[in-house]
PDB file of C-alpha atoms in Angstrom:
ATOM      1  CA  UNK H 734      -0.829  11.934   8.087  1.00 56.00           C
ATOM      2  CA  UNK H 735      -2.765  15.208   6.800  1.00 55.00           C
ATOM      3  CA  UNK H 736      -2.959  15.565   3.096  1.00 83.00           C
ATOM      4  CA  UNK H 737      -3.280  18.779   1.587  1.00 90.00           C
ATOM      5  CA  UNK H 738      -5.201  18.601  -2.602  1.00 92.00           C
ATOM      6  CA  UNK H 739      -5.140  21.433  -5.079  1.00 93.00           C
ATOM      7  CA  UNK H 740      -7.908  21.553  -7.007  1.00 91.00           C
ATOM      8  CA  UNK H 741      -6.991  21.819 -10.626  1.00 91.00           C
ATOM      9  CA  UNK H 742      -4.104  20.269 -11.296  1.00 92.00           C
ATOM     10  CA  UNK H 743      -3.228  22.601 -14.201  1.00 95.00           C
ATOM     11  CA  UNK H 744      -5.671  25.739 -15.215  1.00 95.00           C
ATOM     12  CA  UNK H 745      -5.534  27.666 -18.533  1.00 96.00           C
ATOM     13  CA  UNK H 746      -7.415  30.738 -18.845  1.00 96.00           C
ATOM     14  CA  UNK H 747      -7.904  33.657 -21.473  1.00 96.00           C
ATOM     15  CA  UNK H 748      -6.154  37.062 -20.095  1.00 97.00           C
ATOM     16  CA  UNK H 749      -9.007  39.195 -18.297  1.00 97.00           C
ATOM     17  CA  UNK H 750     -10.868  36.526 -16.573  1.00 96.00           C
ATOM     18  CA  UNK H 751     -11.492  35.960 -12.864  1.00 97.00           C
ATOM     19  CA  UNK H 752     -10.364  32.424 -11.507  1.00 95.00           C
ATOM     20  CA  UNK H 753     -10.152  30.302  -8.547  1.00 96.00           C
ATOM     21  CA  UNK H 754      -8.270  27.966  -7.271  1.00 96.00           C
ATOM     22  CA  UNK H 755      -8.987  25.587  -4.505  1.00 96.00           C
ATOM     23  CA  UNK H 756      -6.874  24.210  -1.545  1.00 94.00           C
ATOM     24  CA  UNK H 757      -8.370  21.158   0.968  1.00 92.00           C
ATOM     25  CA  UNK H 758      -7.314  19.533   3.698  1.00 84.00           C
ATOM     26  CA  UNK H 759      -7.975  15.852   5.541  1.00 80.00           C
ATOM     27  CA  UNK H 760      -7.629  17.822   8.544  1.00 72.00           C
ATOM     28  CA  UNK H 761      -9.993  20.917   8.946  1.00 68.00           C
ATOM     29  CA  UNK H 762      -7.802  21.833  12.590  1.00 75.00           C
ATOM     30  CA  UNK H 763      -6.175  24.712  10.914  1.00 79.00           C
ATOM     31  CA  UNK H 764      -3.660  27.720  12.801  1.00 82.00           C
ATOM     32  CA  UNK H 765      -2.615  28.907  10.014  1.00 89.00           C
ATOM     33  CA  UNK H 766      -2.737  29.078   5.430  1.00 91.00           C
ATOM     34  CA  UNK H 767      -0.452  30.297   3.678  1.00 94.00           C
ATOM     35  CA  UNK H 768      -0.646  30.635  -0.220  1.00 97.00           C
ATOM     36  CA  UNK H 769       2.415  30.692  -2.261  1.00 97.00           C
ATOM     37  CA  UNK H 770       3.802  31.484  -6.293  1.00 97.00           C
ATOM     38  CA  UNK H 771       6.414  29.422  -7.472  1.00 96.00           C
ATOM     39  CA  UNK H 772       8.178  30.870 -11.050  1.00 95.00           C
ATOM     40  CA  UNK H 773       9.479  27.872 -13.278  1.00 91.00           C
ATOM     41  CA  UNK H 774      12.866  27.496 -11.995  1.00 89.00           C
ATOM     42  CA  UNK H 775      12.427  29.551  -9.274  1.00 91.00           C
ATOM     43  CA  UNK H 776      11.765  29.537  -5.609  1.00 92.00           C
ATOM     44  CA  UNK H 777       8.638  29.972  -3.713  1.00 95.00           C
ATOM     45  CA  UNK H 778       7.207  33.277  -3.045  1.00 96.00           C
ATOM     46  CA  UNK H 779       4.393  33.604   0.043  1.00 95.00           C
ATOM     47  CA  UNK H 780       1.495  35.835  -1.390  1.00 97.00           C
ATOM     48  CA  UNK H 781      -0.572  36.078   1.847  1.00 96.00           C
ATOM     49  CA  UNK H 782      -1.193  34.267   4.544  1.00 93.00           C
ATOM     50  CA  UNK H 783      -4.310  33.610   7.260  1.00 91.00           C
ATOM     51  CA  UNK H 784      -3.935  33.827  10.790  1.00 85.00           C
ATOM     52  CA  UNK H 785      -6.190  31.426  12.678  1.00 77.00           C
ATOM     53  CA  UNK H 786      -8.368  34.526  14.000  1.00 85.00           C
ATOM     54  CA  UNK H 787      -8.705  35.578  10.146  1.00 89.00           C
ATOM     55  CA  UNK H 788     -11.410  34.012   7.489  1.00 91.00           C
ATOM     56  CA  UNK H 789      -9.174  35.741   4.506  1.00 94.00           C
ATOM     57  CA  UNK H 790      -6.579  38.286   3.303  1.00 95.00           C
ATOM     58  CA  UNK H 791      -6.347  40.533   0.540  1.00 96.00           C
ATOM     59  CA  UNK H 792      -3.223  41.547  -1.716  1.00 95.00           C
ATOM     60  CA  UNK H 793      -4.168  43.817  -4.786  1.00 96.00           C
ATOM     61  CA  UNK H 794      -6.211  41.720  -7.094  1.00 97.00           C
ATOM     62  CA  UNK H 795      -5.610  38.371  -4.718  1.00 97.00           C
ATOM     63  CA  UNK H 796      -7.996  37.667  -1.894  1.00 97.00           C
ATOM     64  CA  UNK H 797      -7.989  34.243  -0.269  1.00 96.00           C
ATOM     65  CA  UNK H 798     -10.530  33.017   2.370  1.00 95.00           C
ATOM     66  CA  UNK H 799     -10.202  30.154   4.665  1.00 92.00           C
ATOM     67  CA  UNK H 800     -13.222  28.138   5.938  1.00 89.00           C
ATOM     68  CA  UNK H 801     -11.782  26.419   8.641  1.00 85.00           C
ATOM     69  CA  UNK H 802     -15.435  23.983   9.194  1.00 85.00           C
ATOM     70  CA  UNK H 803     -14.922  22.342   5.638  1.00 86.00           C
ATOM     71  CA  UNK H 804     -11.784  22.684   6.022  1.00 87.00           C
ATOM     72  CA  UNK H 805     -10.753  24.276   2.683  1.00 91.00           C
ATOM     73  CA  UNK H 806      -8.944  27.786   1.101  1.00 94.00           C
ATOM     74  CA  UNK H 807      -9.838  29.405  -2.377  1.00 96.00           C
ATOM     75  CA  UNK H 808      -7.047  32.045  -3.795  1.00 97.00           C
ATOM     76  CA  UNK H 809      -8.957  34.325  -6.022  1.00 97.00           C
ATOM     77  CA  UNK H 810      -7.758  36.125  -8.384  1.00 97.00           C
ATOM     78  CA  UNK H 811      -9.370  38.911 -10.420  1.00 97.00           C
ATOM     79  CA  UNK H 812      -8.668  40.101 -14.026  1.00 97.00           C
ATOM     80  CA  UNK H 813      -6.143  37.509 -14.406  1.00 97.00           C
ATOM     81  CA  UNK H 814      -2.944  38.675 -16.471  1.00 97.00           C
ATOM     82  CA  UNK H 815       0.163  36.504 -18.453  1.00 97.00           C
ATOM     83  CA  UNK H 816       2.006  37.825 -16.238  1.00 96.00           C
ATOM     84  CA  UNK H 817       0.321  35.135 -13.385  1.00 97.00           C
ATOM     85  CA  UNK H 818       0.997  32.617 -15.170  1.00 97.00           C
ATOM     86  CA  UNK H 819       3.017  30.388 -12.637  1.00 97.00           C
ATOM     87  CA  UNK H 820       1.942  27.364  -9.925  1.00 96.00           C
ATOM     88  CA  UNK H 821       0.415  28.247  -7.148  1.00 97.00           C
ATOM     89  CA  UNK H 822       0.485  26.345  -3.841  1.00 96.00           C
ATOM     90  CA  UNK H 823      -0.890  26.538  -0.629  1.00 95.00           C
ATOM     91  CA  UNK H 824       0.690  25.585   2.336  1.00 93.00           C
ATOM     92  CA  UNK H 825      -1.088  24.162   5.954  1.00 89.00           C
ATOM     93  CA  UNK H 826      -0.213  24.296   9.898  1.00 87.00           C
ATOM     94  CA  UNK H 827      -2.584  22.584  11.909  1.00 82.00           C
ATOM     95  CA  UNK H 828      -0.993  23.430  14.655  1.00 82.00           C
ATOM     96  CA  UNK H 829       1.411  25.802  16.248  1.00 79.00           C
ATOM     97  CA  UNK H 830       3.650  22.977  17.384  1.00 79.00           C
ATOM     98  CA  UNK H 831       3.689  21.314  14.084  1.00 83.00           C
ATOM     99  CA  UNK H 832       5.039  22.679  10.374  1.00 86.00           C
ATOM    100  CA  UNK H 833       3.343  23.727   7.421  1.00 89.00           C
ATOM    101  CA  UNK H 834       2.438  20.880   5.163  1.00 91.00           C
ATOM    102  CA  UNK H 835       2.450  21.744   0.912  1.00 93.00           C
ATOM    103  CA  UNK H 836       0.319  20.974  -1.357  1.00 93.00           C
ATOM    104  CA  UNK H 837       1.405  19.446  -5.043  1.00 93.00           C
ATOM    105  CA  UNK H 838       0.176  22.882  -6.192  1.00 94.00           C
ATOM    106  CA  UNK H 839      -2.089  24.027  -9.394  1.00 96.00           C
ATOM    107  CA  UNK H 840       0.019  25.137 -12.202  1.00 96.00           C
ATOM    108  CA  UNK H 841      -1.669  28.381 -14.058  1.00 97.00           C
ATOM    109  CA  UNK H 842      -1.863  29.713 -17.606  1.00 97.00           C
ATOM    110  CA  UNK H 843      -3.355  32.980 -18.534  1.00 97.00           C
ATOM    111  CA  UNK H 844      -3.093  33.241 -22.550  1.00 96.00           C
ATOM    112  CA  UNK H 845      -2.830  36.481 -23.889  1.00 94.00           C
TER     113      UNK H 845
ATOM    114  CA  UNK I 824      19.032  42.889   1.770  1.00 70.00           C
ATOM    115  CA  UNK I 825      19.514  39.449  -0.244  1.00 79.00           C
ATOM    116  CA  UNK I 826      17.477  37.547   1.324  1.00 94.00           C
ATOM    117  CA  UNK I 827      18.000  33.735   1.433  1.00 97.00           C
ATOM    118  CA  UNK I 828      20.354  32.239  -1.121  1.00 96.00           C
ATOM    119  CA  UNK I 829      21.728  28.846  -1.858  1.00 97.00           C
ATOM    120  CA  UNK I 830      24.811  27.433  -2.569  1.00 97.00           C
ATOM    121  CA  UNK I 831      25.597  26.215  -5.912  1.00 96.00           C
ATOM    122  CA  UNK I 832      22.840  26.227  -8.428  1.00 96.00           C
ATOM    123  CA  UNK I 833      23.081  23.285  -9.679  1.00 96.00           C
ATOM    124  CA  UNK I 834      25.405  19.950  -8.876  1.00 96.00           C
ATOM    125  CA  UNK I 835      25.311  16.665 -10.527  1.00 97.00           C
ATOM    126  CA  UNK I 836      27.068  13.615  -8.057  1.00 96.00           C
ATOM    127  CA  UNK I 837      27.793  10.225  -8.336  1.00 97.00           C
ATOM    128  CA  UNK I 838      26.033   7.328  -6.619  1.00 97.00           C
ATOM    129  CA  UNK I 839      28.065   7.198  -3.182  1.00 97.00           C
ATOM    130  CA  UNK I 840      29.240  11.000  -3.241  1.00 97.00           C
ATOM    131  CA  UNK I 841      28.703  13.244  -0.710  1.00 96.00           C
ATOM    132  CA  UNK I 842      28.464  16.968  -0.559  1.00 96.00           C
ATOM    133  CA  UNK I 843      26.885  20.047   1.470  1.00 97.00           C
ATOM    134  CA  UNK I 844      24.574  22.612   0.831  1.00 97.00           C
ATOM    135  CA  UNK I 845      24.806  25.715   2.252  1.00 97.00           C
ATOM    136  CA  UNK I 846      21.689  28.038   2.947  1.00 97.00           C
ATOM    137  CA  UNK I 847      22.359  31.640   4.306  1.00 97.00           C
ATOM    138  CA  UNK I 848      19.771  34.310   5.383  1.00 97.00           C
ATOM    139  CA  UNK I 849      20.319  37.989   6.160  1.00 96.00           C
ATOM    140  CA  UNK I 850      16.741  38.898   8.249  1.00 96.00           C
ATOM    141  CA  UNK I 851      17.976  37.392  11.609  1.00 96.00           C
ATOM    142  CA  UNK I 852      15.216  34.840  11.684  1.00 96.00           C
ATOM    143  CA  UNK I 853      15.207  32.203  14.123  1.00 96.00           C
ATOM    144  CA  UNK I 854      13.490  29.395  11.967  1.00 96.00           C
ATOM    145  CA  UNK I 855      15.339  27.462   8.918  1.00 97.00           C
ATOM    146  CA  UNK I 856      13.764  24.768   7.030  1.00 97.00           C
ATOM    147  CA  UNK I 857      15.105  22.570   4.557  1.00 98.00           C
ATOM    148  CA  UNK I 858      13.026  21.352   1.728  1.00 97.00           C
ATOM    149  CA  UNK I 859      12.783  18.885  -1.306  1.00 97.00           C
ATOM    150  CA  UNK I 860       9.973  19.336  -3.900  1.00 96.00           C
ATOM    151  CA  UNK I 861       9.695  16.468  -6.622  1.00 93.00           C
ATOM    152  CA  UNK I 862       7.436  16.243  -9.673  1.00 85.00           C
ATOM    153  CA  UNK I 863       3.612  15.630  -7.975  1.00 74.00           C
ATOM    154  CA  UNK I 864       4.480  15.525  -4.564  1.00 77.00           C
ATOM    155  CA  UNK I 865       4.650  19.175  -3.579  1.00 82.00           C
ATOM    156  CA  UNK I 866       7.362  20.359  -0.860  1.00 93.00           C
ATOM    157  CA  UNK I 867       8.501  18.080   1.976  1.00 94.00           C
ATOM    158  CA  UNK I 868      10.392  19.070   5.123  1.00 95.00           C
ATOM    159  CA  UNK I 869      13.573  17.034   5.106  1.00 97.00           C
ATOM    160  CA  UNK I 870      15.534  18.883   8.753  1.00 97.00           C
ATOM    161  CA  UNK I 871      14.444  21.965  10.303  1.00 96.00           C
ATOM    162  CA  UNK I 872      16.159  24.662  13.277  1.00 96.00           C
ATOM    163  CA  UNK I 873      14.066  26.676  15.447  1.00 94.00           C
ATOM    164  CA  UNK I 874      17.338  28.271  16.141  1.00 93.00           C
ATOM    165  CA  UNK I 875      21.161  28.283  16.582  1.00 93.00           C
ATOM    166  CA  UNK I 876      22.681  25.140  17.285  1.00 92.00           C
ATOM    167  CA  UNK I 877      19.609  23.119  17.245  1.00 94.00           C
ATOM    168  CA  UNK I 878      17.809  20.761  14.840  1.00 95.00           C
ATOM    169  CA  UNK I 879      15.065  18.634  14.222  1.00 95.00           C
ATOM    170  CA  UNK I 880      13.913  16.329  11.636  1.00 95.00           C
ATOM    171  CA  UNK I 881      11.079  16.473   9.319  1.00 93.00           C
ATOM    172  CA  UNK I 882       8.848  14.333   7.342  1.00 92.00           C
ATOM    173  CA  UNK I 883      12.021  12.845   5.034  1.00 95.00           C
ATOM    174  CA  UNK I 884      15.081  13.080   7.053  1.00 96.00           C
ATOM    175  CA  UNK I 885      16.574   9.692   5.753  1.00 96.00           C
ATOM    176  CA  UNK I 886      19.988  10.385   4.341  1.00 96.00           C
ATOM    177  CA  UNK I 887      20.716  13.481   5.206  1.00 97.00           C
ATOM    178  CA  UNK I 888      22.156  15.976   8.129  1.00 97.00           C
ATOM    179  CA  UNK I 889      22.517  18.914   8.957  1.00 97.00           C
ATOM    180  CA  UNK I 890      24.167  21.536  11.262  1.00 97.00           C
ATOM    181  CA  UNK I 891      23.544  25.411  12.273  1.00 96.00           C
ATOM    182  CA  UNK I 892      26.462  26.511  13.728  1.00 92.00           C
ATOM    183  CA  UNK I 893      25.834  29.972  12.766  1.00 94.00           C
ATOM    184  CA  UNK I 894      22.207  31.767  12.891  1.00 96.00           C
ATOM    185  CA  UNK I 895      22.471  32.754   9.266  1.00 97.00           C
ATOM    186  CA  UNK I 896      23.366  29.617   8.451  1.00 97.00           C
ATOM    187  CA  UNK I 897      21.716  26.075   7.691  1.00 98.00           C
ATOM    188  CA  UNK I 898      23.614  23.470   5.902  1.00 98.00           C
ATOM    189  CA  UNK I 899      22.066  20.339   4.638  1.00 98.00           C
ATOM    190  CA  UNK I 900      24.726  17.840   3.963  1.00 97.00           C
ATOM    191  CA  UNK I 901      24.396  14.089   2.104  1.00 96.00           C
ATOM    192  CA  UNK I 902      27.274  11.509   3.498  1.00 92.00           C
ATOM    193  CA  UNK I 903      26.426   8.725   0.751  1.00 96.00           C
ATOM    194  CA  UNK I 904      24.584  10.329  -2.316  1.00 96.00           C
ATOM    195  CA  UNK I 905      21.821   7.950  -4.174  1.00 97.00           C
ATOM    196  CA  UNK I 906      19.550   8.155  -7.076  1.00 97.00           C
ATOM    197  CA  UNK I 907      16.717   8.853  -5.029  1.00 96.00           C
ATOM    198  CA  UNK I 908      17.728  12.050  -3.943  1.00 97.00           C
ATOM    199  CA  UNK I 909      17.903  13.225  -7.332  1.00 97.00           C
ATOM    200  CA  UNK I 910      15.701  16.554  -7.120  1.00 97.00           C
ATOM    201  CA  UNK I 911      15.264  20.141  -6.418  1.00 97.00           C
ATOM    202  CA  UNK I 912      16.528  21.281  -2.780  1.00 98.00           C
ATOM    203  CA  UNK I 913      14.984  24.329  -1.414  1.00 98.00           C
ATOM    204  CA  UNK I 914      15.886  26.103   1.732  1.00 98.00           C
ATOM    205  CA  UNK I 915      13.508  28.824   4.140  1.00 97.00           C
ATOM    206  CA  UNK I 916      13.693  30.771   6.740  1.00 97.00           C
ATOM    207  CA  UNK I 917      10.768  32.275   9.159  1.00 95.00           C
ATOM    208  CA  UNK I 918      10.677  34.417  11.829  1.00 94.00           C
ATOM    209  CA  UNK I 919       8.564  32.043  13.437  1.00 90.00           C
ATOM    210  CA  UNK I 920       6.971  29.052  12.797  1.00 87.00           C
ATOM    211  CA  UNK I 921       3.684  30.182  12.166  1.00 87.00           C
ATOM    212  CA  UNK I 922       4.929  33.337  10.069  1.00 90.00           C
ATOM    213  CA  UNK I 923       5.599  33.394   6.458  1.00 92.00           C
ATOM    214  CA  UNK I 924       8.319  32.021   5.205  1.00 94.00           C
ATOM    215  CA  UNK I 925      11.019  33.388   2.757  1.00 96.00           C
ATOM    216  CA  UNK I 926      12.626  30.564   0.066  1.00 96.00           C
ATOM    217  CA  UNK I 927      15.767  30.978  -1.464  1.00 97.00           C
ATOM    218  CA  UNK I 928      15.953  29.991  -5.404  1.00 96.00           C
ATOM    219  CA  UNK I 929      16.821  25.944  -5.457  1.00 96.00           C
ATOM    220  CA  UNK I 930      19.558  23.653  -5.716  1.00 97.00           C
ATOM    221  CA  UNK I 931      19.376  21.348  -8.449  1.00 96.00           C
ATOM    222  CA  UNK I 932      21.059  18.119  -7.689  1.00 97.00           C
ATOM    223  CA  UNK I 933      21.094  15.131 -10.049  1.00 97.00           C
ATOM    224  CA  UNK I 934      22.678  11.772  -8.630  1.00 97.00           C
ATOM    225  CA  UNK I 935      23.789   9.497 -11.343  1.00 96.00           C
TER     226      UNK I 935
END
């Protein structure tokens, strides 16, 4: 069964700074990542997501990179705000037959 | 456009009950996913439709059905309600299986 980890489990960061947050898998087959925001309460909204041809995507101050040999994603994300406070997950297909597999997710704090 | 929505909110059942969930989407996707997401174990695919009139479980289809009669329409239904499905019910929809995919904002069911 393929396990996807998020690496922290819950981040809290002055306003301003530049973070990461880290996504693995058991499995380093990967077609596709996906990276998600999830609102307390709320539903899950995709923030980008990288095609098996791509190594990473940018949105505005988001960029995430796959590296598909180690089998791990990072979600950057510079001059972090209060409003991105929220948890972030990242989602995994290893193949185009199968479905995306979800992460527990890393739950983020930006302080003003 | 709404988007995907979910019907009701919130619903609190007795052990034994049963009940239906409806999920609706307006962007003519083919794809429909049903989810549950509990506290540490991320998102797991309960039943998923690659299209009208077809279904297909996922990894934790015990206790539940569903039906797509409709293309706009996934219903996730639960014949004998129990404790253990006591969580937050989340439905998607995707063009395609390997294309991002669009949440609608929960169903919060409590089984006493």
């Amino acid at each position: 069964k393929q396990e996807v980890t998020q690496i922290p489990a819950a981040l809290s960061v002055p306003e301003g700074e530049n973070l990461v947050l880290n996504c693995s898998f058991t499995d380093s087959a990967i077609y596709n990542l996906q990276w998600f925001r999830q609102d307390p309460g709320k539903g899950l909204t995709s923030l980008l997501l990288i095609q098996s041809s791509q190594r990473e995507q940018t949105s505005g101050r988001l960029n995430a990179s796959l590296d598909k040999s180690s089998g791990r994603s990072t979600l950057y994300i510079a001059a972090s705000q209060p409003g991105d406070s929220a948890t972030y997950l990242c989602a995994h297909l290893k193949s185009y037959g199968q479905n995306f597999v979800f992460g527990p997710g890393t739950r983020l704090s930006v302080l003003p | 456009n709404a988007g995907v929505t979910q019907t009701p909110k919130f619903r609190v059942l007795k052990t034994g009950q049963s009940m239906t969930l409806l999920c609706a989407q307006d962007m003519n996707h083919e794809y429909m996913y049903w989810y549950r997401q509990d506290p540490g174990m991320g998102l797991r695919l309960i039943h998923y439709s690659v299209g009208e009139g077809t279904t297909a479980k996922g990894e934790v289809p015990d206790g539940y059905n569903v039906s797509r009669l409709k293309k706009q329409n996934f219903l996730l239904g639960l014949e004998s309600a129990a404790p253990s499905q006591t969580s937050v019910y989340f439905c998607a929809s995707s063009l395609d299986r390997i294309d991002t995919q669009y949440f609608g904002p929960g169903t919060r069911l409590t089984v006493l």
